Amino acid sequence: MNLGAYAILTTLLTLLGVVGLLSLRLVGLYSHQALAVVLLLGCGWAVVSRVWLASKGRLHLGPWRGLRARDGRSRLLQAAGRASFWAAASAACLAVFPRSAEMTPLIVALAGACVLRIAASFLTHRTSTGPTLVMVAGALVLALDLGRAFIGVSAATVHMAPPFEGEWLVLQGGPSPLQNHHLAAYNQRFAVDLVRLENGRIFGDGTGNAAVNSWEQPLRSPVDGRVVVARDDMDDAEGANFVTEAADAAGNVIVIELDTGLFVVLAHLRHGTLRVSEGDRVRKGDPLALVGNSGNTTMPHLHLQVQTHLDLWHPDNRSVPFALDTAGHVLSRNDRVGAPVR
C-alpha cells in the first residue's frame, strides 16, 4: 500500500471510529462503558502495533527526533494532537466512572491503560495529517462535554425529602451526556437513577436481583400530595430488561401530584409491593413501595424525576430540576445522598 492510500484509509477508519463514539450521545449510550471500551481497544492496538514495529527495528521516538527540523516539529505536533484525543477520552471516562468500592480496582487499572495509551502516541513510525485532525476534533467535543458536567448545573425548582433511608449513589444524572443518558429523551432531562450503597458497594452477596443492594429497599413519599398513578401489574425482570412499548418503560410506577401542579415520578418499583392507590393523599414519609426491576432497566434501581404533565410521554411533558433536602442541589452522577446506616 502506498503512502497516499494508507493516509486515506487511516483517516477514514479514524473518522468512522470517532463519529461512532460521539454518535452514541444521540441515543443515550455515551457512557463510561463505551469510553472504557474505546480506551482499552486503543491501548491494545497501541501495544500490538508498537511491539510489531519494535520486532522490525522500526520503533523509535519519532516526534522527538530532529526537532530543529520543520518535519520534526510537525511530527511532534501530530503526536500531541493524537495524544489530546486519548487524554480527553481518559479524563471523560475516569471522571464519570461510578465511584463505588467495587469499582476502585477497575478505575486504577483503567488509569494505567490511559497513561500507556497517551504515551504510545509519541512512539510512532509514520503519521498522516488526516487522522490527527479527526482526533483533535473528537478531543474538543469530549472536552466540551466534560466541561458541561461542571458548569451546566441548574438551580432546583422543587425541593423534597429523600424517598429512602441509607446512602445512595447517583448512577445517571447531570447536565452532560457523559453523566446522564436521560438527556437523549425529551422528557427526562433532569431525571436521576439511584442505587443503594452498602459499605460503599453497589453489589452484595446475593444472586439475581438480590445481588444489587437496591433490590426491595423501602421507598417513602418525598412530598405531600395526591397519588394520581399507581401501577403494579408488571413482573420484575431478572437482570437487564428492555421493553418494546414506551408506556411500559417506567415499569411499576407511582406518580404524585403536587399542589403546584407538578408531578413526582418514582419508577421501576417491585411488583406487588405498592402501599398506595390512585386518589390517596400522602404526606412526606408515608410508605409507598419497594425498589424493583420492572420496565426498562439494567438492574434494580430507583428512577426519580419531577415533571410538568401527568403522562410521562405527553409530547409537551418536560422534567424540571429538583433537589433532595439532604443534598441541597440538583443531583449529578456520582453524588451521594444520605449517610451510611451503621
Short mmCIF file of C-alpha atoms in Angstrom, two decimals:
data_model
loop_
_atom_site.label_atom_id
_atom_site.label_comp_id
_atom_site.label_asym_id
_atom_site.label_seq_id
_atom_site.Cartn_x
_atom_site.Cartn_y
_atom_site.Cartn_z
CA MET A 1 0.00 0.00 0.00
CA ASN A 2 1.46 3.37 -0.98
CA LEU A 3 1.64 6.26 1.47
CA GLY A 4 -1.30 8.14 -0.08
CA ALA A 5 -3.66 5.17 0.10
CA TYR A 6 -2.51 4.42 3.66
CA ALA A 7 -3.23 8.02 4.71
CA ILE A 8 -6.73 7.92 3.19
CA LEU A 9 -7.54 4.56 4.78
CA THR A 10 -6.35 5.55 8.25
CA THR A 11 -8.22 8.85 8.02
CA LEU A 12 -11.49 7.10 7.09
CA LEU A 13 -11.10 4.49 9.83
CA THR A 14 -10.30 7.14 12.43
CA LEU A 15 -13.23 9.27 11.30
CA LEU A 16 -15.57 6.28 11.49
CA GLY A 17 -14.40 5.39 14.98
CA VAL A 18 -14.63 8.92 16.40
CA VAL A 19 -18.00 9.64 14.79
CA GLY A 20 -19.29 6.28 16.04
CA LEU A 21 -18.25 7.12 19.61
CA LEU A 22 -19.74 10.61 19.55
CA SER A 23 -22.96 9.45 17.86
CA LEU A 24 -23.74 7.44 20.98
CA ARG A 25 -24.68 10.81 22.51
CA LEU A 26 -27.85 10.80 20.40
CA VAL A 27 -29.19 7.50 21.77
CA GLY A 28 -28.12 7.79 25.40
CA LEU A 29 -25.31 5.21 25.20
CA TYR A 30 -22.48 7.74 25.56
CA SER A 31 -21.17 6.28 28.80
CA HIS A 32 -18.17 5.27 30.85
CA GLN A 33 -18.55 1.75 29.43
CA ALA A 34 -18.30 2.98 25.83
CA LEU A 35 -15.35 5.21 26.63
CA ALA A 36 -13.61 2.40 28.52
CA VAL A 37 -14.05 0.04 25.55
CA VAL A 38 -12.57 2.66 23.19
CA LEU A 39 -9.64 3.24 25.54
CA LEU A 40 -8.93 -0.45 26.04
CA LEU A 41 -9.16 -1.19 22.31
CA GLY A 42 -6.89 1.75 21.59
CA CYS A 43 -4.43 0.63 24.25
CA GLY A 44 -4.45 -2.94 22.93
CA TRP A 45 -3.84 -1.81 19.38
CA ALA A 46 -1.05 0.51 20.53
CA VAL A 47 0.71 -2.34 22.32
CA VAL A 48 0.36 -4.79 19.42
CA SER A 49 1.43 -2.30 16.76
CA ARG A 50 4.40 -0.98 18.75
CA VAL A 51 5.61 -4.49 19.56
CA TRP A 52 5.41 -5.36 15.86
CA LEU A 53 7.32 -2.21 14.92
CA ALA A 54 9.94 -2.99 17.55
CA SER A 55 10.37 -6.51 16.14
CA LYS A 56 11.06 -4.94 12.74
CA GLY A 57 13.50 -2.45 14.21
CA ARG A 58 11.25 0.44 13.15
CA LEU A 59 10.07 1.71 16.53
CA HIS A 60 11.57 4.99 17.66
CA LEU A 61 10.72 8.25 19.39
CA GLY A 62 9.81 9.68 16.01
CA PRO A 63 8.36 13.01 17.13
CA TRP A 64 11.40 13.79 19.25
CA ARG A 65 13.97 13.24 16.51
CA GLY A 66 15.16 16.23 14.59
CA LEU A 67 13.09 18.79 16.46
CA ARG A 68 15.08 21.57 14.92
CA ALA A 69 13.87 20.50 11.50
CA ARG A 70 10.44 21.50 10.26
CA ASP A 71 9.29 17.92 9.71
CA GLY A 72 10.44 17.02 13.23
CA ARG A 73 8.29 19.74 14.77
CA SER A 74 5.39 18.65 12.56
CA ARG A 75 5.65 15.07 13.82
CA LEU A 76 5.67 16.27 17.41
CA LEU A 77 2.57 18.39 16.84
CA GLN A 78 0.78 15.48 15.23
CA ALA A 79 1.69 13.18 18.10
CA ALA A 80 0.45 15.79 20.58
CA GLY A 81 -2.79 16.12 18.59
CA ARG A 82 -3.44 12.39 18.74
CA ALA A 83 -2.49 12.28 22.39
CA SER A 84 -5.05 15.03 23.06
CA PHE A 85 -7.86 12.70 21.99
CA TRP A 86 -6.71 9.92 24.28
CA ALA A 87 -6.18 12.39 27.12
CA ALA A 88 -9.69 13.82 26.69
CA ALA A 89 -11.26 10.34 26.45
CA SER A 90 -9.33 9.25 29.55
CA ALA A 91 -10.39 12.29 31.56
CA ALA A 92 -14.02 11.90 30.49
CA CYS A 93 -14.11 8.20 31.31
CA LEU A 94 -12.42 8.46 34.70
CA ALA A 95 -14.49 11.50 35.71
CA VAL A 96 -17.80 9.69 35.26
CA PHE A 97 -16.83 6.14 36.25
CA PRO A 98 -19.08 5.00 39.15
CA ARG A 99 -17.46 5.81 42.49
CA SER A 100 -18.27 2.66 44.44
CA ALA A 101 -15.96 0.38 46.38
CA GLU A 102 -16.03 -2.49 43.87
CA MET A 103 -15.20 -0.13 41.00
CA THR A 104 -11.99 1.24 42.54
CA PRO A 105 -9.69 -1.53 41.19
CA LEU A 106 -11.18 -1.06 37.71
CA ILE A 107 -10.61 2.69 37.88
CA VAL A 108 -6.97 2.18 38.89
CA ALA A 109 -6.39 -0.37 36.10
CA LEU A 110 -8.09 1.87 33.56
CA ALA A 111 -5.99 4.85 34.67
CA GLY A 112 -2.87 2.79 33.94
CA ALA A 113 -4.18 1.88 30.50
CA CYS A 114 -4.92 5.56 29.82
CA VAL A 115 -1.35 6.61 30.66
CA LEU A 116 0.00 3.84 28.43
CA ARG A 117 -2.24 4.86 25.51
CA ILE A 118 -1.29 8.54 25.77
CA ALA A 119 2.43 7.71 25.98
CA ALA A 120 2.14 5.41 22.95
CA SER A 121 1.07 8.40 20.84
CA PHE A 122 4.68 9.58 20.97
CA LEU A 123 6.07 6.24 19.78
CA THR A 124 5.42 6.33 16.09
CA HIS A 125 6.68 5.15 12.74
CA ARG A 126 4.82 7.28 10.26
CA THR A 127 1.96 9.71 10.54
CA SER A 128 -0.59 11.46 8.35
CA THR A 129 -2.44 14.70 8.99
CA GLY A 130 -5.99 13.42 8.35
CA PRO A 131 -6.35 11.12 11.41
CA THR A 132 -4.73 13.75 13.61
CA LEU A 133 -7.27 16.40 12.64
CA VAL A 134 -10.15 13.99 13.25
CA MET A 135 -8.82 13.07 16.67
CA VAL A 136 -8.27 16.71 17.65
CA ALA A 137 -11.89 17.46 16.70
CA GLY A 138 -13.03 14.49 18.79
CA ALA A 139 -10.93 15.72 21.71
CA LEU A 140 -12.62 19.12 21.54
CA VAL A 141 -16.11 17.55 21.68
CA LEU A 142 -15.11 15.33 24.60
CA ALA A 143 -13.62 18.29 26.44
CA LEU A 144 -16.78 20.31 25.83
CA ASP A 145 -18.99 17.52 27.17
CA LEU A 146 -16.74 17.11 30.20
CA GLY A 147 -16.86 20.85 30.84
CA ARG A 148 -20.66 20.78 30.78
CA ALA A 149 -20.57 18.39 33.72
CA PHE A 150 -19.10 21.16 35.87
CA ILE A 151 -20.57 24.39 34.52
CA GLY A 152 -24.04 23.37 33.33
CA VAL A 153 -25.69 22.69 36.70
CA SER A 154 -29.20 24.17 37.03
CA ALA A 155 -30.95 25.65 40.04
CA ALA A 156 -33.58 23.46 41.70
CA THR A 157 -37.25 24.22 41.08
CA VAL A 158 -38.53 21.69 43.63
CA HIS A 159 -37.05 20.64 46.97
CA MET A 160 -38.19 17.39 48.55
CA ALA A 161 -37.22 14.79 51.11
CA PRO A 162 -35.20 11.71 50.13
CA PRO A 163 -37.62 8.85 49.41
CA PHE A 164 -35.29 6.31 51.07
CA GLU A 165 -33.00 5.68 54.01
CA GLY A 166 -29.27 4.97 53.97
CA GLU A 167 -26.66 6.01 51.44
CA TRP A 168 -27.49 6.11 47.73
CA LEU A 169 -25.37 6.82 44.67
CA VAL A 170 -26.47 8.69 41.54
CA LEU A 171 -25.62 6.49 38.54
CA GLN A 172 -27.35 8.62 35.90
CA GLY A 173 -27.94 12.34 36.23
CA GLY A 174 -26.39 15.69 35.43
CA PRO A 175 -26.11 18.28 32.64
CA SER A 176 -23.63 16.41 30.42
CA PRO A 177 -24.37 13.43 28.14
CA LEU A 178 -21.29 11.82 29.72
CA GLN A 179 -23.17 11.70 33.02
CA ASN A 180 -26.76 11.22 32.03
CA HIS A 181 -28.35 9.03 29.35
CA HIS A 182 -31.71 10.67 30.14
CA LEU A 183 -30.63 13.70 28.10
CA ALA A 184 -31.39 11.71 24.95
CA ALA A 185 -35.11 11.71 25.93
CA TYR A 186 -37.08 14.94 25.58
CA ASN A 187 -38.99 14.32 28.83
CA GLN A 188 -36.24 13.17 31.22
CA ARG A 189 -33.52 15.81 31.19
CA PHE A 190 -33.42 16.20 34.99
CA ALA A 191 -34.26 12.60 35.89
CA VAL A 192 -31.83 10.63 38.07
CA ASP A 193 -31.20 6.93 38.60
CA LEU A 194 -30.10 5.97 42.10
CA VAL A 195 -28.77 2.77 43.67
CA ARG A 196 -28.33 1.85 47.33
CA LEU A 197 -24.82 1.51 48.74
CA GLU A 198 -23.92 -0.96 51.47
CA ASN A 199 -20.41 -0.42 52.83
CA GLY A 200 -19.78 1.68 49.75
CA ARG A 201 -20.73 -1.14 47.39
CA ILE A 202 -23.48 -1.36 44.77
CA PHE A 203 -23.48 -5.16 44.76
CA GLY A 204 -23.84 -7.59 47.65
CA ASP A 205 -23.60 -11.32 48.19
CA GLY A 206 -27.00 -12.33 46.81
CA THR A 207 -27.88 -13.78 43.44
CA GLY A 208 -30.04 -12.41 40.63
CA ASN A 209 -31.77 -9.17 41.54
CA ALA A 210 -30.82 -9.69 45.18
CA ALA A 211 -27.17 -9.21 44.19
CA VAL A 212 -27.93 -5.50 43.88
CA ASN A 213 -28.25 -3.72 47.22
CA SER A 214 -31.12 -1.57 45.91
CA TRP A 215 -33.40 -4.59 45.48
CA GLU A 216 -36.54 -4.38 47.64
CA GLN A 217 -35.38 -1.28 49.50
CA PRO A 218 -38.38 0.54 51.03
CA LEU A 219 -39.44 3.83 49.49
CA ARG A 220 -41.35 6.62 51.21
CA SER A 221 -43.12 9.64 49.86
CA PRO A 222 -40.73 12.54 49.33
CA VAL A 223 -43.57 15.08 49.21
CA ASP A 224 -47.08 15.91 50.33
CA GLY A 225 -49.54 15.33 47.53
CA ARG A 226 -52.10 13.11 45.83
CA VAL A 227 -51.34 9.80 44.12
CA VAL A 228 -52.54 10.04 40.52
CA VAL A 229 -50.83 6.94 39.08
CA ALA A 230 -50.19 3.70 40.95
CA ARG A 231 -49.23 0.92 38.55
CA ASP A 232 -48.38 -2.52 39.90
CA ASP A 233 -49.08 -5.05 37.14
CA MET A 234 -45.62 -5.72 35.67
CA ASP A 235 -43.41 -8.60 36.71
CA ASP A 236 -39.85 -7.80 37.65
CA ALA A 237 -37.14 -8.81 35.21
CA GLU A 238 -34.14 -10.84 36.31
CA GLY A 239 -31.27 -8.58 35.33
CA ALA A 240 -31.42 -6.25 32.33
CA ASN A 241 -34.75 -5.77 30.57
CA PHE A 242 -35.82 -3.66 27.59
CA VAL A 243 -39.49 -3.19 26.80
CA THR A 244 -41.00 -2.61 23.38
CA GLU A 245 -43.79 -0.23 24.43
CA ALA A 246 -42.96 3.27 25.65
CA ALA A 247 -45.86 3.08 28.11
CA ASP A 248 -44.10 0.20 29.88
CA ALA A 249 -40.69 1.87 30.13
CA ALA A 250 -41.24 3.10 33.70
CA GLY A 251 -42.45 -0.31 34.83
CA ASN A 252 -44.42 -0.30 38.06
CA VAL A 253 -44.66 3.36 38.93
CA ILE A 254 -46.11 5.86 41.36
CA VAL A 255 -46.86 9.45 40.31
CA ILE A 256 -47.70 12.05 42.98
CA GLU A 257 -49.30 15.37 42.07
CA LEU A 258 -48.07 18.41 43.99
CA ASP A 259 -50.20 21.41 44.89
CA THR A 260 -48.11 23.39 42.38
CA GLY A 261 -49.36 21.21 39.53
CA LEU A 262 -46.07 19.39 39.06
CA PHE A 263 -45.74 15.60 39.29
CA VAL A 264 -43.18 13.45 41.12
CA VAL A 265 -42.38 10.10 39.48
CA LEU A 266 -40.90 7.04 41.22
CA ALA A 267 -40.34 4.25 38.69
CA HIS A 268 -39.15 0.62 38.33
CA LEU A 269 -40.90 -0.50 41.52
CA ARG A 270 -41.23 -4.06 42.80
CA HIS A 271 -44.29 -5.93 41.58
CA GLY A 272 -46.88 -6.47 44.33
CA THR A 273 -45.40 -4.02 46.85
CA LEU A 274 -47.38 -0.81 46.30
CA ARG A 275 -48.87 0.53 49.53
CA VAL A 276 -50.97 3.27 47.94
CA SER A 277 -53.73 3.57 45.37
CA GLU A 278 -54.76 6.24 42.90
CA GLY A 279 -56.56 9.06 44.69
CA ASP A 280 -54.79 8.57 48.03
CA ARG A 281 -53.38 11.60 49.82
CA VAL A 282 -49.82 11.07 51.03
CA ARG A 283 -47.52 13.02 53.28
CA LYS A 284 -43.74 13.04 53.47
CA GLY A 285 -42.51 9.77 54.92
CA ASP A 286 -45.56 7.68 54.09
CA PRO A 287 -44.59 4.20 52.78
CA LEU A 288 -45.07 3.79 49.03
CA ALA A 289 -43.46 0.58 47.71
CA LEU A 290 -40.19 -1.31 47.35
CA VAL A 291 -37.47 -0.82 44.74
CA GLY A 292 -37.84 -3.34 41.92
CA ASN A 293 -36.58 -4.14 38.47
CA SER A 294 -39.64 -3.61 36.28
CA GLY A 295 -39.80 -1.81 32.95
CA ASN A 296 -36.77 -0.58 31.04
CA THR A 297 -33.88 -1.35 33.40
CA THR A 298 -30.38 -2.75 33.57
CA MET A 299 -30.60 -3.66 37.27
CA PRO A 300 -32.74 -2.83 40.32
CA HIS A 301 -32.68 0.93 40.92
CA LEU A 302 -34.90 3.93 41.55
CA HIS A 303 -35.74 6.32 38.72
CA LEU A 304 -36.79 9.66 40.20
CA GLN A 305 -37.96 12.79 38.42
CA VAL A 306 -40.30 15.78 38.65
CA GLN A 307 -42.28 16.65 35.53
CA THR A 308 -44.80 19.09 34.16
CA HIS A 309 -47.51 16.67 32.94
CA LEU A 310 -49.21 13.59 34.32
CA ASP A 311 -48.32 11.42 31.33
CA LEU A 312 -44.59 10.76 31.06
CA TRP A 313 -44.88 10.51 27.26
CA HIS A 314 -47.08 13.55 26.66
CA PRO A 315 -45.37 15.47 23.83
CA ASP A 316 -45.25 18.64 25.95
CA ASN A 317 -44.05 16.92 29.11
CA ARG A 318 -40.73 18.15 30.45
CA SER A 319 -38.79 17.24 33.55
CA VAL A 320 -37.76 20.02 35.93
CA PRO A 321 -34.68 20.30 38.19
CA PHE A 322 -35.17 19.18 41.76
CA ALA A 323 -33.06 18.75 44.87
CA LEU A 324 -33.26 16.41 47.83
CA ASP A 325 -33.11 18.12 51.21
CA THR A 326 -30.05 16.17 52.35
CA ALA A 327 -28.09 17.20 49.25
CA GLY A 328 -29.40 20.71 48.67
CA HIS A 329 -28.51 20.83 44.97
CA VAL A 330 -29.56 19.28 41.69
CA LEU A 331 -28.03 15.82 41.62
CA SER A 332 -25.36 14.67 39.17
CA ARG A 333 -23.62 11.39 38.53
CA ASN A 334 -21.56 10.08 41.46
CA ASP A 335 -23.27 12.36 44.00
CA ARG A 336 -24.02 10.50 47.21
CA VAL A 337 -27.27 11.09 49.04
CA GLY A 338 -27.86 10.24 52.69
CA ALA A 339 -25.48 8.63 55.11
CA PRO A 340 -24.40 5.02 55.62
CA VAL A 341 -26.54 3.08 58.07
CA ARG A 342 -24.33 1.85 60.89
#
